[in-house]
Amino acid sequence: MSLLDFLRPRPKNTANIARERLRIIVAQERATRGGPDYLPLLRNELLEVIRKYVHVGTDAVQINVERSSEGEVLELSVALPEAGQATGTSG
Amino acid sequence: MTETIVITSGKGGVGKTTTSASLATGLAQRGHKTAVIDFDVGLRNLDLIMGCERRVVYDFVNVIQGEATLKQALIRDKRHENLYVLAASQTRDKDALTQEGVGRVLDELKQDGFEYIVCDSPAGIEKGAHLAMYFADRAVVVVNPEVSSVRDSDRILGLLSSKTRRAEQGEGPGPQHLLLTRYNPVRVEAGEMMSVGDVEEILGIPVLGVIPESEQVLAASNSGVPVIHDAGSIAGQAYADAVARLVGEDVAMRFLDAPKKGFFKRMFGT
């Protein structure tokens, strides 16, 4: 970095942004990997239904397919906002 | 004992063919009888990187379809007599490769005493890429420290653990390694590029090697001499290190840090 560089605005640390974005998307894609093709669609539709009643973020619904000798288990988890922030948009 | 290694990535342009050429050359330099096969039917390029493009008479598809023998199609490397190239067909469409045919060619190479078979996968996740990985004992996933390449690599890792012969036979995936290319330590230090550690952590498999961004890589492909031959270049040395690790040697990583600048450079820039 030279003297002149101090006059320029410093660029953001974009490597950290890349890492965080990848962490989330890779985890999401791994969870639905090998499962039926409809999982991402199912996830989105569930999200829409939940959002009718509770205001949640776009990554609030997590889907996981667990395999065991007994068969497959579809695991769903919905992260709700903390009590004070829950603002239903529909009655 | 033959080991079949697939060089794959999902994304195109990350350095699969450059890596296949250098790893195969490095294995041959260490005295192992090695074959390197181009699976990119219709977009043949390994021959150019290996510098044997004018010696291709018969190709992989000719052998599979019985139009030539394996012996006729294998091109012996000019520099190493234990290194052979099997070119992809430039004219056929990719359906010309069949699982049974690929298996037959690999078996024949094993019977001929090849110790390593390096399979250069095409980009994408279509038939050519699938067949390149199907018979592999281990996989080298080539990745650039960049979002789309990392995501595609994870997709490929998923396929490696489900769509290979090993996976189908319940043996689980063989060893998988990451090989980072176009690594720029200066940009990593500036926070502009993900580090080796970042990529390794996201993908969760061990790193076989890190190839620094280097002008010598283009110079090598320009002249059709795999960059590992350029022992004076950092990319060549980094590939030689990766080959050593591939055969089980414990070699420390190099070229991960930005070169230290002197006082004047720091004050007045490059």
mmCIF file of C-alpha atoms in Angstrom:
data_model
loop_
_atom_site.group_PDB
_atom_site.id
_atom_site.type_symbol
_atom_site.label_atom_id
_atom_site.label_comp_id
_atom_site.label_asym_id
_atom_site.label_seq_id
_atom_site.Cartn_x
_atom_site.Cartn_y
_atom_site.Cartn_z
ATOM 1 C CA MET A 1 0.000 0.000 0.000
ATOM 2 C CA SER A 2 1.483 3.329 -0.986
ATOM 3 C CA LEU A 3 1.023 6.828 0.437
ATOM 4 C CA LEU A 4 -1.535 7.682 -2.209
ATOM 5 C CA ASP A 5 -3.703 4.761 -1.206
ATOM 6 C CA PHE A 6 -4.574 6.520 2.051
ATOM 7 C CA LEU A 7 -6.485 9.117 0.053
ATOM 8 C CA ARG A 8 -8.722 6.501 -1.537
ATOM 9 C CA PRO A 9 -11.625 4.929 0.320
ATOM 10 C CA ARG A 10 -10.568 1.576 1.630
ATOM 11 C CA PRO A 11 -12.401 -1.313 -0.074
ATOM 12 C CA LYS A 12 -14.548 -3.527 2.115
ATOM 13 C CA ASN A 13 -13.273 -6.931 3.137
ATOM 14 C CA THR A 14 -15.195 -8.783 0.442
ATOM 15 C CA ALA A 15 -13.447 -12.095 1.173
ATOM 16 C CA ASN A 16 -15.364 -12.258 4.472
ATOM 17 C CA ILE A 17 -18.631 -11.561 2.692
ATOM 18 C CA ALA A 18 -17.885 -14.342 0.204
ATOM 19 C CA ARG A 19 -17.058 -16.769 3.006
ATOM 20 C CA GLU A 20 -20.245 -16.059 4.954
ATOM 21 C CA ARG A 21 -22.483 -16.294 1.880
ATOM 22 C CA LEU A 22 -20.885 -19.593 0.894
ATOM 23 C CA ARG A 23 -21.209 -21.014 4.388
ATOM 24 C CA ILE A 24 -24.957 -20.481 4.340
ATOM 25 C CA ILE A 25 -25.664 -21.648 0.799
ATOM 26 C CA VAL A 26 -23.390 -24.688 1.026
ATOM 27 C CA ALA A 27 -24.996 -25.779 4.307
ATOM 28 C CA GLN A 28 -28.434 -25.346 2.776
ATOM 29 C CA GLU A 29 -27.576 -27.293 -0.361
ATOM 30 C CA ARG A 30 -25.937 -30.084 1.614
ATOM 31 C CA ALA A 31 -29.023 -30.492 3.763
ATOM 32 C CA THR A 32 -31.266 -31.145 0.775
ATOM 33 C CA ARG A 33 -28.681 -33.097 -1.219
ATOM 34 C CA GLY A 34 -29.755 -36.534 -2.315
ATOM 35 C CA GLY A 35 -33.283 -35.830 -1.135
ATOM 36 C CA PRO A 36 -36.270 -35.535 -3.459
ATOM 37 C CA ASP A 37 -36.215 -32.747 -6.066
ATOM 38 C CA TYR A 38 -39.224 -31.032 -4.567
ATOM 39 C CA LEU A 39 -37.462 -30.087 -1.306
ATOM 40 C CA PRO A 40 -36.449 -26.528 -2.286
ATOM 41 C CA LEU A 41 -39.985 -25.907 -3.582
ATOM 42 C CA LEU A 42 -41.502 -27.387 -0.448
ATOM 43 C CA ARG A 43 -39.258 -25.177 1.631
ATOM 44 C CA ASN A 44 -40.352 -22.038 -0.226
ATOM 45 C CA GLU A 45 -44.043 -22.848 0.007
ATOM 46 C CA LEU A 46 -43.763 -23.561 3.716
ATOM 47 C CA LEU A 47 -41.974 -20.275 4.139
ATOM 48 C CA GLU A 48 -44.801 -18.457 2.375
ATOM 49 C CA VAL A 49 -47.424 -20.082 4.586
ATOM 50 C CA ILE A 50 -45.505 -19.300 7.769
ATOM 51 C CA ARG A 51 -45.024 -15.714 6.671
ATOM 52 C CA LYS A 52 -48.786 -15.266 6.516
ATOM 53 C CA TYR A 53 -48.812 -15.548 10.296
ATOM 54 C CA VAL A 54 -45.342 -14.732 11.544
ATOM 55 C CA HIS A 55 -42.787 -12.355 10.143
ATOM 56 C CA VAL A 56 -39.694 -14.514 9.661
ATOM 57 C CA GLY A 57 -36.548 -14.157 7.552
ATOM 58 C CA THR A 58 -35.997 -15.990 4.276
ATOM 59 C CA ASP A 59 -33.697 -18.544 5.914
ATOM 60 C CA ALA A 60 -36.041 -19.327 8.810
ATOM 61 C CA VAL A 61 -37.078 -22.706 7.428
ATOM 62 C CA GLN A 62 -34.450 -25.450 7.407
ATOM 63 C CA ILE A 63 -35.085 -28.824 5.851
ATOM 64 C CA ASN A 64 -32.994 -31.884 6.461
ATOM 65 C CA VAL A 65 -33.331 -35.437 5.211
ATOM 66 C CA GLU A 66 -32.002 -38.069 7.589
ATOM 67 C CA ARG A 67 -31.502 -41.623 6.412
ATOM 68 C CA SER A 68 -31.466 -44.608 8.709
ATOM 69 C CA SER A 69 -32.143 -48.304 8.425
ATOM 70 C CA GLU A 70 -35.743 -47.604 9.403
ATOM 71 C CA GLY A 71 -36.278 -45.273 6.443
ATOM 72 C CA GLU A 72 -36.041 -41.592 5.695
ATOM 73 C CA VAL A 73 -36.993 -38.819 8.078
ATOM 74 C CA LEU A 74 -37.818 -35.365 6.805
ATOM 75 C CA GLU A 75 -36.772 -32.929 9.468
ATOM 76 C CA LEU A 76 -38.192 -29.407 9.450
ATOM 77 C CA SER A 77 -37.149 -26.611 11.704
ATOM 78 C CA VAL A 78 -38.618 -23.129 11.767
ATOM 79 C CA ALA A 79 -36.798 -20.381 13.599
ATOM 80 C CA LEU A 80 -39.366 -17.952 15.031
ATOM 81 C CA PRO A 81 -38.452 -14.388 15.973
ATOM 82 C CA GLU A 82 -38.246 -13.524 19.650
ATOM 83 C CA ALA A 83 -41.598 -12.966 21.387
ATOM 84 C CA GLY A 84 -41.427 -9.163 21.436
ATOM 85 C CA GLN A 85 -40.733 -8.888 17.716
ATOM 86 C CA ALA A 86 -43.443 -11.275 16.518
ATOM 87 C CA THR A 87 -45.727 -9.220 14.337
ATOM 88 C CA GLY A 88 -48.357 -11.256 12.581
ATOM 89 C CA THR A 89 -49.203 -9.693 9.234
ATOM 90 C CA SER A 90 -52.482 -11.510 8.992
ATOM 91 C CA GLY A 91 -55.152 -12.240 11.508
ATOM 92 C CA MET B 1 -1.704 -51.928 -8.290
ATOM 93 C CA THR B 2 -3.339 -49.155 -10.299
ATOM 94 C CA GLU B 3 -4.798 -45.982 -8.883
ATOM 95 C CA THR B 4 -7.382 -44.065 -10.891
ATOM 96 C CA ILE B 5 -7.542 -40.360 -10.044
ATOM 97 C CA VAL B 6 -10.177 -37.957 -11.372
ATOM 98 C CA ILE B 7 -9.381 -34.264 -11.750
ATOM 99 C CA THR B 8 -12.703 -32.486 -11.534
ATOM 100 C CA SER B 9 -14.315 -29.172 -10.526
ATOM 101 C CA GLY B 10 -17.812 -28.594 -11.858
ATOM 102 C CA LYS B 11 -16.967 -25.094 -13.010
ATOM 103 C CA GLY B 12 -15.042 -24.553 -16.223
ATOM 104 C CA GLY B 13 -11.828 -22.608 -16.623
ATOM 105 C CA VAL B 14 -10.450 -23.259 -13.153
ATOM 106 C CA GLY B 15 -7.430 -25.279 -14.303
ATOM 107 C CA LYS B 16 -8.490 -28.940 -14.538
ATOM 108 C CA THR B 17 -6.534 -29.667 -17.702
ATOM 109 C CA THR B 18 -3.473 -27.716 -16.545
ATOM 110 C CA THR B 19 -3.623 -29.688 -13.303
ATOM 111 C CA SER B 20 -4.152 -33.063 -15.025
ATOM 112 C CA ALA B 21 -1.166 -32.420 -17.285
ATOM 113 C CA SER B 22 1.138 -31.394 -14.447
ATOM 114 C CA LEU B 23 0.085 -34.088 -11.959
ATOM 115 C CA ALA B 24 0.416 -36.825 -14.597
ATOM 116 C CA THR B 25 3.813 -35.479 -15.663
ATOM 117 C CA GLY B 26 4.928 -35.268 -12.040
ATOM 118 C CA LEU B 27 3.917 -38.883 -11.369
ATOM 119 C CA ALA B 28 5.839 -39.993 -14.475
ATOM 120 C CA GLN B 29 8.882 -37.955 -13.398
ATOM 121 C CA ARG B 30 8.856 -39.997 -10.201
ATOM 122 C CA GLY B 31 9.094 -43.160 -12.265
ATOM 123 C CA HIS B 32 5.454 -44.256 -12.227
ATOM 124 C CA LYS B 33 3.910 -45.535 -15.441
ATOM 125 C CA THR B 34 1.097 -43.063 -15.964
ATOM 126 C CA ALA B 35 -1.729 -42.474 -18.437
ATOM 127 C CA VAL B 36 -3.708 -39.239 -18.668
ATOM 128 C CA ILE B 37 -7.099 -39.356 -20.373
ATOM 129 C CA ASP B 38 -9.135 -36.462 -21.766
ATOM 130 C CA PHE B 39 -12.857 -37.048 -21.083
ATOM 131 C CA ASP B 40 -13.963 -33.811 -22.734
ATOM 132 C CA VAL B 41 -15.423 -35.289 -25.913
ATOM 133 C CA GLY B 42 -15.985 -32.596 -28.536
ATOM 134 C CA LEU B 43 -13.737 -30.079 -26.758
ATOM 135 C CA ARG B 44 -10.375 -31.833 -26.754
ATOM 136 C CA ASN B 45 -7.628 -29.758 -25.113
ATOM 137 C CA LEU B 46 -5.368 -31.960 -23.021
ATOM 138 C CA ASP B 47 -3.364 -32.726 -26.186
ATOM 139 C CA LEU B 48 -2.551 -29.010 -26.581
ATOM 140 C CA ILE B 49 -1.503 -28.593 -22.956
ATOM 141 C CA MET B 50 0.651 -31.736 -23.211
ATOM 142 C CA GLY B 51 2.097 -30.519 -26.521
ATOM 143 C CA CYS B 52 1.122 -33.593 -28.543
ATOM 144 C CA GLU B 53 -1.774 -32.181 -30.588
ATOM 145 C CA ARG B 54 -0.176 -33.013 -33.936
ATOM 146 C CA ARG B 55 0.443 -36.621 -33.003
ATOM 147 C CA VAL B 56 -3.193 -37.539 -32.317
ATOM 148 C CA VAL B 57 -4.298 -40.206 -34.788
ATOM 149 C CA TYR B 58 -6.787 -42.254 -32.809
ATOM 150 C CA ASP B 59 -8.688 -41.163 -29.718
ATOM 151 C CA PHE B 60 -10.586 -42.469 -26.682
ATOM 152 C CA VAL B 61 -13.860 -42.908 -28.614
ATOM 153 C CA ASN B 62 -12.106 -44.840 -31.407
ATOM 154 C CA VAL B 63 -10.858 -47.288 -28.775
ATOM 155 C CA ILE B 64 -14.245 -47.624 -27.079
ATOM 156 C CA GLN B 65 -15.944 -48.286 -30.405
ATOM 157 C CA GLY B 66 -13.322 -50.801 -31.510
ATOM 158 C CA GLU B 67 -12.012 -48.696 -34.417
ATOM 159 C CA ALA B 68 -8.499 -48.695 -32.984
ATOM 160 C CA THR B 69 -6.589 -50.592 -30.334
ATOM 161 C CA LEU B 70 -5.595 -48.906 -27.083
ATOM 162 C CA LYS B 71 -1.958 -49.291 -28.113
ATOM 163 C CA GLN B 72 -2.572 -47.365 -31.337
ATOM 164 C CA ALA B 73 -4.388 -44.547 -29.543
ATOM 165 C CA LEU B 74 -1.980 -44.000 -26.620
ATOM 166 C CA ILE B 75 0.453 -41.175 -27.407
ATOM 167 C CA ARG B 76 3.805 -41.533 -25.712
ATOM 168 C CA ASP B 77 5.052 -38.295 -24.168
ATOM 169 C CA LYS B 78 8.138 -36.776 -25.817
ATOM 170 C CA ARG B 79 9.923 -36.210 -22.515
ATOM 171 C CA HIS B 80 8.936 -39.199 -20.423
ATOM 172 C CA GLU B 81 8.724 -42.662 -21.870
ATOM 173 C CA ASN B 82 6.461 -43.875 -19.038
ATOM 174 C CA LEU B 83 3.825 -41.185 -19.686
ATOM 175 C CA TYR B 84 0.982 -41.646 -22.188
ATOM 176 C CA VAL B 85 -1.842 -39.405 -23.342
ATOM 177 C CA LEU B 86 -5.229 -40.620 -24.536
ATOM 178 C CA ALA B 87 -6.921 -37.779 -26.423
ATOM 179 C CA ALA B 88 -10.644 -37.061 -26.496
ATOM 180 C CA SER B 89 -12.529 -37.276 -29.745
ATOM 181 C CA GLN B 90 -12.949 -33.877 -31.347
ATOM 182 C CA THR B 91 -15.756 -34.827 -33.713
ATOM 183 C CA ARG B 92 -18.096 -37.204 -31.893
ATOM 184 C CA ASP B 93 -20.817 -36.102 -29.568
ATOM 185 C CA LYS B 94 -20.476 -36.912 -25.909
ATOM 186 C CA ASP B 95 -22.899 -39.847 -26.036
ATOM 187 C CA ALA B 96 -20.087 -41.781 -27.725
ATOM 188 C CA LEU B 97 -18.671 -42.477 -24.248
ATOM 189 C CA THR B 98 -20.350 -45.387 -22.499
ATOM 190 C CA GLN B 99 -19.865 -46.605 -18.959
ATOM 191 C CA GLU B 100 -19.104 -50.104 -20.161
ATOM 192 C CA GLY B 101 -16.625 -48.808 -22.773
ATOM 193 C CA VAL B 102 -14.792 -46.542 -20.324
ATOM 194 C CA GLY B 103 -14.583 -49.406 -17.837
ATOM 195 C CA ARG B 104 -13.113 -51.663 -20.501
ATOM 196 C CA VAL B 105 -10.384 -49.130 -21.457
ATOM 197 C CA LEU B 106 -9.462 -48.556 -17.792
ATOM 198 C CA ASP B 107 -9.227 -52.320 -17.212
ATOM 199 C CA GLU B 108 -6.931 -52.694 -20.196
ATOM 200 C CA LEU B 109 -4.666 -49.929 -18.869
ATOM 201 C CA LYS B 110 -4.516 -51.758 -15.539
ATOM 202 C CA GLN B 111 -3.552 -54.984 -17.273
ATOM 203 C CA ASP B 112 -0.829 -53.095 -19.150
ATOM 204 C CA GLY B 113 0.798 -52.234 -15.842
ATOM 205 C CA PHE B 114 -0.121 -48.575 -15.534
ATOM 206 C CA GLU B 115 0.322 -47.408 -11.949
ATOM 207 C CA TYR B 116 -1.679 -44.209 -12.261
ATOM 208 C CA ILE B 117 -4.571 -43.278 -14.530
ATOM 209 C CA VAL B 118 -5.368 -39.555 -14.419
ATOM 210 C CA CYS B 119 -8.858 -38.725 -15.718
ATOM 211 C CA ASP B 120 -9.248 -35.118 -16.884
ATOM 212 C CA SER B 121 -12.950 -34.358 -16.421
ATOM 213 C CA PRO B 122 -14.894 -31.897 -18.551
ATOM 214 C CA ALA B 123 -16.684 -29.004 -16.825
ATOM 215 C CA GLY B 124 -20.305 -29.456 -15.824
ATOM 216 C CA ILE B 125 -22.083 -32.447 -14.340
ATOM 217 C CA GLU B 126 -23.164 -34.159 -17.568
ATOM 218 C CA LYS B 127 -22.180 -37.531 -18.948
ATOM 219 C CA GLY B 128 -18.467 -36.840 -19.584
ATOM 220 C CA ALA B 129 -17.957 -35.529 -16.051
ATOM 221 C CA HIS B 130 -19.960 -38.409 -14.622
ATOM 222 C CA LEU B 131 -17.913 -41.046 -16.461
ATOM 223 C CA ALA B 132 -14.605 -39.356 -15.574
ATOM 224 C CA MET B 133 -15.405 -39.742 -11.874
ATOM 225 C CA TYR B 134 -17.356 -43.011 -11.975
ATOM 226 C CA PHE B 135 -14.390 -45.408 -11.749
ATOM 227 C CA ALA B 136 -12.088 -43.175 -9.690
ATOM 228 C CA ASP B 137 -10.327 -44.410 -6.560
ATOM 229 C CA ARG B 138 -9.670 -40.842 -5.464
ATOM 230 C CA ALA B 139 -10.549 -37.349 -6.554
ATOM 231 C CA VAL B 140 -8.749 -34.033 -6.867
ATOM 232 C CA VAL B 141 -11.236 -31.154 -6.883
ATOM 233 C CA VAL B 142 -9.720 -28.084 -8.531
ATOM 234 C CA VAL B 143 -11.079 -24.859 -7.085
ATOM 235 C CA ASN B 144 -10.448 -21.116 -7.438
ATOM 236 C CA PRO B 145 -10.907 -19.018 -4.291
ATOM 237 C CA GLU B 146 -14.069 -17.517 -5.736
ATOM 238 C CA VAL B 147 -17.759 -18.020 -4.869
ATOM 239 C CA SER B 148 -19.059 -19.824 -7.958
ATOM 240 C CA SER B 149 -16.106 -22.200 -8.108
ATOM 241 C CA VAL B 150 -16.411 -23.110 -4.417
ATOM 242 C CA ARG B 151 -20.141 -23.737 -4.664
ATOM 243 C CA ASP B 152 -19.718 -25.897 -7.782
ATOM 244 C CA SER B 153 -16.966 -27.851 -6.043
ATOM 245 C CA ASP B 154 -19.339 -28.680 -3.214
ATOM 246 C CA ARG B 155 -21.869 -29.917 -5.753
ATOM 247 C CA ILE B 156 -19.179 -32.148 -7.270
ATOM 248 C CA LEU B 157 -18.267 -33.483 -3.816
ATOM 249 C CA GLY B 158 -21.911 -34.487 -3.431
ATOM 250 C CA LEU B 159 -21.823 -36.377 -6.729
ATOM 251 C CA LEU B 160 -18.527 -38.052 -5.781
ATOM 252 C CA SER B 161 -20.151 -39.491 -2.686
ATOM 253 C CA SER B 162 -23.259 -40.758 -4.468
ATOM 254 C CA LYS B 163 -22.705 -41.307 -8.207
ATOM 255 C CA THR B 164 -19.487 -43.309 -8.378
ATOM 256 C CA ARG B 165 -18.932 -47.036 -8.556
ATOM 257 C CA ARG B 166 -17.410 -46.975 -5.075
ATOM 258 C CA ALA B 167 -20.507 -45.235 -3.723
ATOM 259 C CA GLU B 168 -22.841 -47.635 -5.512
ATOM 260 C CA GLN B 169 -20.970 -50.609 -4.072
ATOM 261 C CA GLY B 170 -21.240 -49.083 -0.612
ATOM 262 C CA GLU B 171 -17.490 -48.508 -0.218
ATOM 263 C CA GLY B 172 -18.002 -44.788 0.383
ATOM 264 C CA PRO B 173 -16.090 -42.173 -1.563
ATOM 265 C CA GLY B 174 -12.328 -42.635 -1.848
ATOM 266 C CA PRO B 175 -9.897 -39.961 -0.675
ATOM 267 C CA GLN B 176 -10.837 -36.472 -1.844
ATOM 268 C CA HIS B 177 -8.456 -33.553 -2.064
ATOM 269 C CA LEU B 178 -8.752 -29.863 -2.839
ATOM 270 C CA LEU B 179 -6.309 -28.175 -5.165
ATOM 271 C CA LEU B 180 -6.532 -24.399 -5.175
ATOM 272 C CA THR B 181 -5.394 -22.623 -8.310
ATOM 273 C CA ARG B 182 -4.943 -18.930 -9.172
ATOM 274 C CA TYR B 183 -4.155 -18.209 -5.543
ATOM 275 C CA ASN B 184 -3.023 -14.656 -4.940
ATOM 276 C CA PRO B 185 -1.557 -14.160 -1.432
ATOM 277 C CA VAL B 186 -1.387 -10.368 -1.865
ATOM 278 C CA ARG B 187 -5.123 -10.185 -2.498
ATOM 279 C CA VAL B 188 -5.814 -12.626 0.350
ATOM 280 C CA GLU B 189 -3.911 -10.366 2.758
ATOM 281 C CA ALA B 190 -5.863 -7.373 1.479
ATOM 282 C CA GLY B 191 -9.152 -9.153 2.224
ATOM 283 C CA GLU B 192 -10.057 -9.307 -1.451
ATOM 284 C CA MET B 193 -9.779 -13.071 -1.851
ATOM 285 C CA MET B 194 -10.785 -16.010 0.331
ATOM 286 C CA SER B 195 -7.852 -17.776 1.968
ATOM 287 C CA VAL B 196 -6.906 -21.459 1.718
ATOM 288 C CA GLY B 197 -8.264 -21.854 5.240
ATOM 289 C CA ASP B 198 -11.618 -20.319 4.271
ATOM 290 C CA VAL B 199 -12.082 -22.636 1.287
ATOM 291 C CA GLU B 200 -10.909 -25.684 3.213
ATOM 292 C CA GLU B 201 -13.319 -24.912 6.040
ATOM 293 C CA ILE B 202 -16.321 -24.368 3.748
ATOM 294 C CA LEU B 203 -15.758 -27.526 1.708
ATOM 295 C CA GLY B 204 -14.457 -29.658 4.558
ATOM 296 C CA ILE B 205 -11.861 -31.721 2.707
ATOM 297 C CA PRO B 206 -8.059 -31.528 2.984
ATOM 298 C CA VAL B 207 -5.911 -29.416 0.661
ATOM 299 C CA LEU B 208 -3.502 -31.264 -1.612
ATOM 300 C CA GLY B 209 -1.883 -28.153 -2.982
ATOM 301 C CA VAL B 210 -2.113 -24.450 -3.609
ATOM 302 C CA ILE B 211 -0.960 -23.160 -6.982
ATOM 303 C CA PRO B 212 -0.167 -19.453 -6.888
ATOM 304 C CA GLU B 213 -1.347 -17.254 -9.710
ATOM 305 C CA SER B 214 1.613 -17.138 -12.059
ATOM 306 C CA GLU B 215 2.445 -15.875 -15.531
ATOM 307 C CA GLN B 216 4.298 -19.122 -16.084
ATOM 308 C CA VAL B 217 1.039 -21.093 -16.315
ATOM 309 C CA LEU B 218 0.013 -19.273 -19.501
ATOM 310 C CA ALA B 219 3.546 -19.416 -20.837
ATOM 311 C CA ALA B 220 3.528 -23.188 -20.304
ATOM 312 C CA SER B 221 0.216 -23.733 -22.069
ATOM 313 C CA ASN B 222 1.330 -21.412 -24.885
ATOM 314 C CA SER B 223 4.282 -23.669 -25.514
ATOM 315 C CA GLY B 224 2.607 -27.025 -24.809
ATOM 316 C CA VAL B 225 4.922 -27.936 -21.945
ATOM 317 C CA PRO B 226 3.166 -28.753 -18.642
ATOM 318 C CA VAL B 227 4.121 -26.072 -16.113
ATOM 319 C CA ILE B 228 5.599 -28.649 -13.713
ATOM 320 C CA HIS B 229 8.561 -28.881 -16.135
ATOM 321 C CA ASP B 230 9.348 -25.246 -15.317
ATOM 322 C CA ALA B 231 11.165 -25.992 -12.075
ATOM 323 C CA GLY B 232 12.135 -22.332 -11.762
ATOM 324 C CA SER B 233 8.535 -21.151 -11.560
ATOM 325 C CA ILE B 234 6.545 -21.063 -8.340
ATOM 326 C CA ALA B 235 3.571 -22.720 -10.078
ATOM 327 C CA GLY B 236 5.830 -25.563 -11.254
ATOM 328 C CA GLN B 237 7.240 -26.010 -7.762
ATOM 329 C CA ALA B 238 3.770 -25.911 -6.211
ATOM 330 C CA TYR B 239 2.627 -28.676 -8.584
ATOM 331 C CA ALA B 240 5.728 -30.750 -7.770
ATOM 332 C CA ASP B 241 4.830 -30.402 -4.067
ATOM 333 C CA ALA B 242 1.250 -31.494 -4.798
ATOM 334 C CA VAL B 243 2.509 -34.610 -6.611
ATOM 335 C CA ALA B 244 4.735 -35.448 -3.634
ATOM 336 C CA ARG B 245 1.721 -35.201 -1.307
ATOM 337 C CA LEU B 246 -0.349 -37.286 -3.736
ATOM 338 C CA VAL B 247 2.115 -40.165 -3.354
ATOM 339 C CA GLY B 248 2.051 -39.787 0.410
ATOM 340 C CA GLU B 249 5.008 -37.542 1.231
ATOM 341 C CA ASP B 250 4.664 -34.946 3.933
ATOM 342 C CA VAL B 251 5.595 -31.645 2.300
ATOM 343 C CA ALA B 252 4.913 -28.234 3.865
ATOM 344 C CA MET B 253 2.796 -25.735 1.933
ATOM 345 C CA ARG B 254 4.700 -22.950 0.199
ATOM 346 C CA PHE B 255 3.840 -19.661 -1.500
ATOM 347 C CA LEU B 256 0.918 -18.877 0.810
ATOM 348 C CA ASP B 257 2.268 -15.544 2.034
ATOM 349 C CA ALA B 258 2.639 -12.295 0.175
ATOM 350 C CA PRO B 259 6.248 -11.361 -0.519
ATOM 351 C CA LYS B 260 7.471 -8.778 1.968
ATOM 352 C CA LYS B 261 7.921 -5.343 0.449
ATOM 353 C CA GLY B 262 10.874 -3.087 1.177
ATOM 354 C CA PHE B 263 10.531 0.346 2.784
ATOM 355 C CA PHE B 264 10.439 2.299 -0.470
ATOM 356 C CA LYS B 265 7.868 0.013 -2.038
ATOM 357 C CA ARG B 266 5.665 0.334 1.006
ATOM 358 C CA MET B 267 5.837 4.112 0.937
ATOM 359 C CA PHE B 268 5.587 4.708 -2.757
ATOM 360 C CA GLY B 269 3.752 1.649 -4.076
ATOM 361 C CA THR B 270 4.609 -0.814 -6.765
#
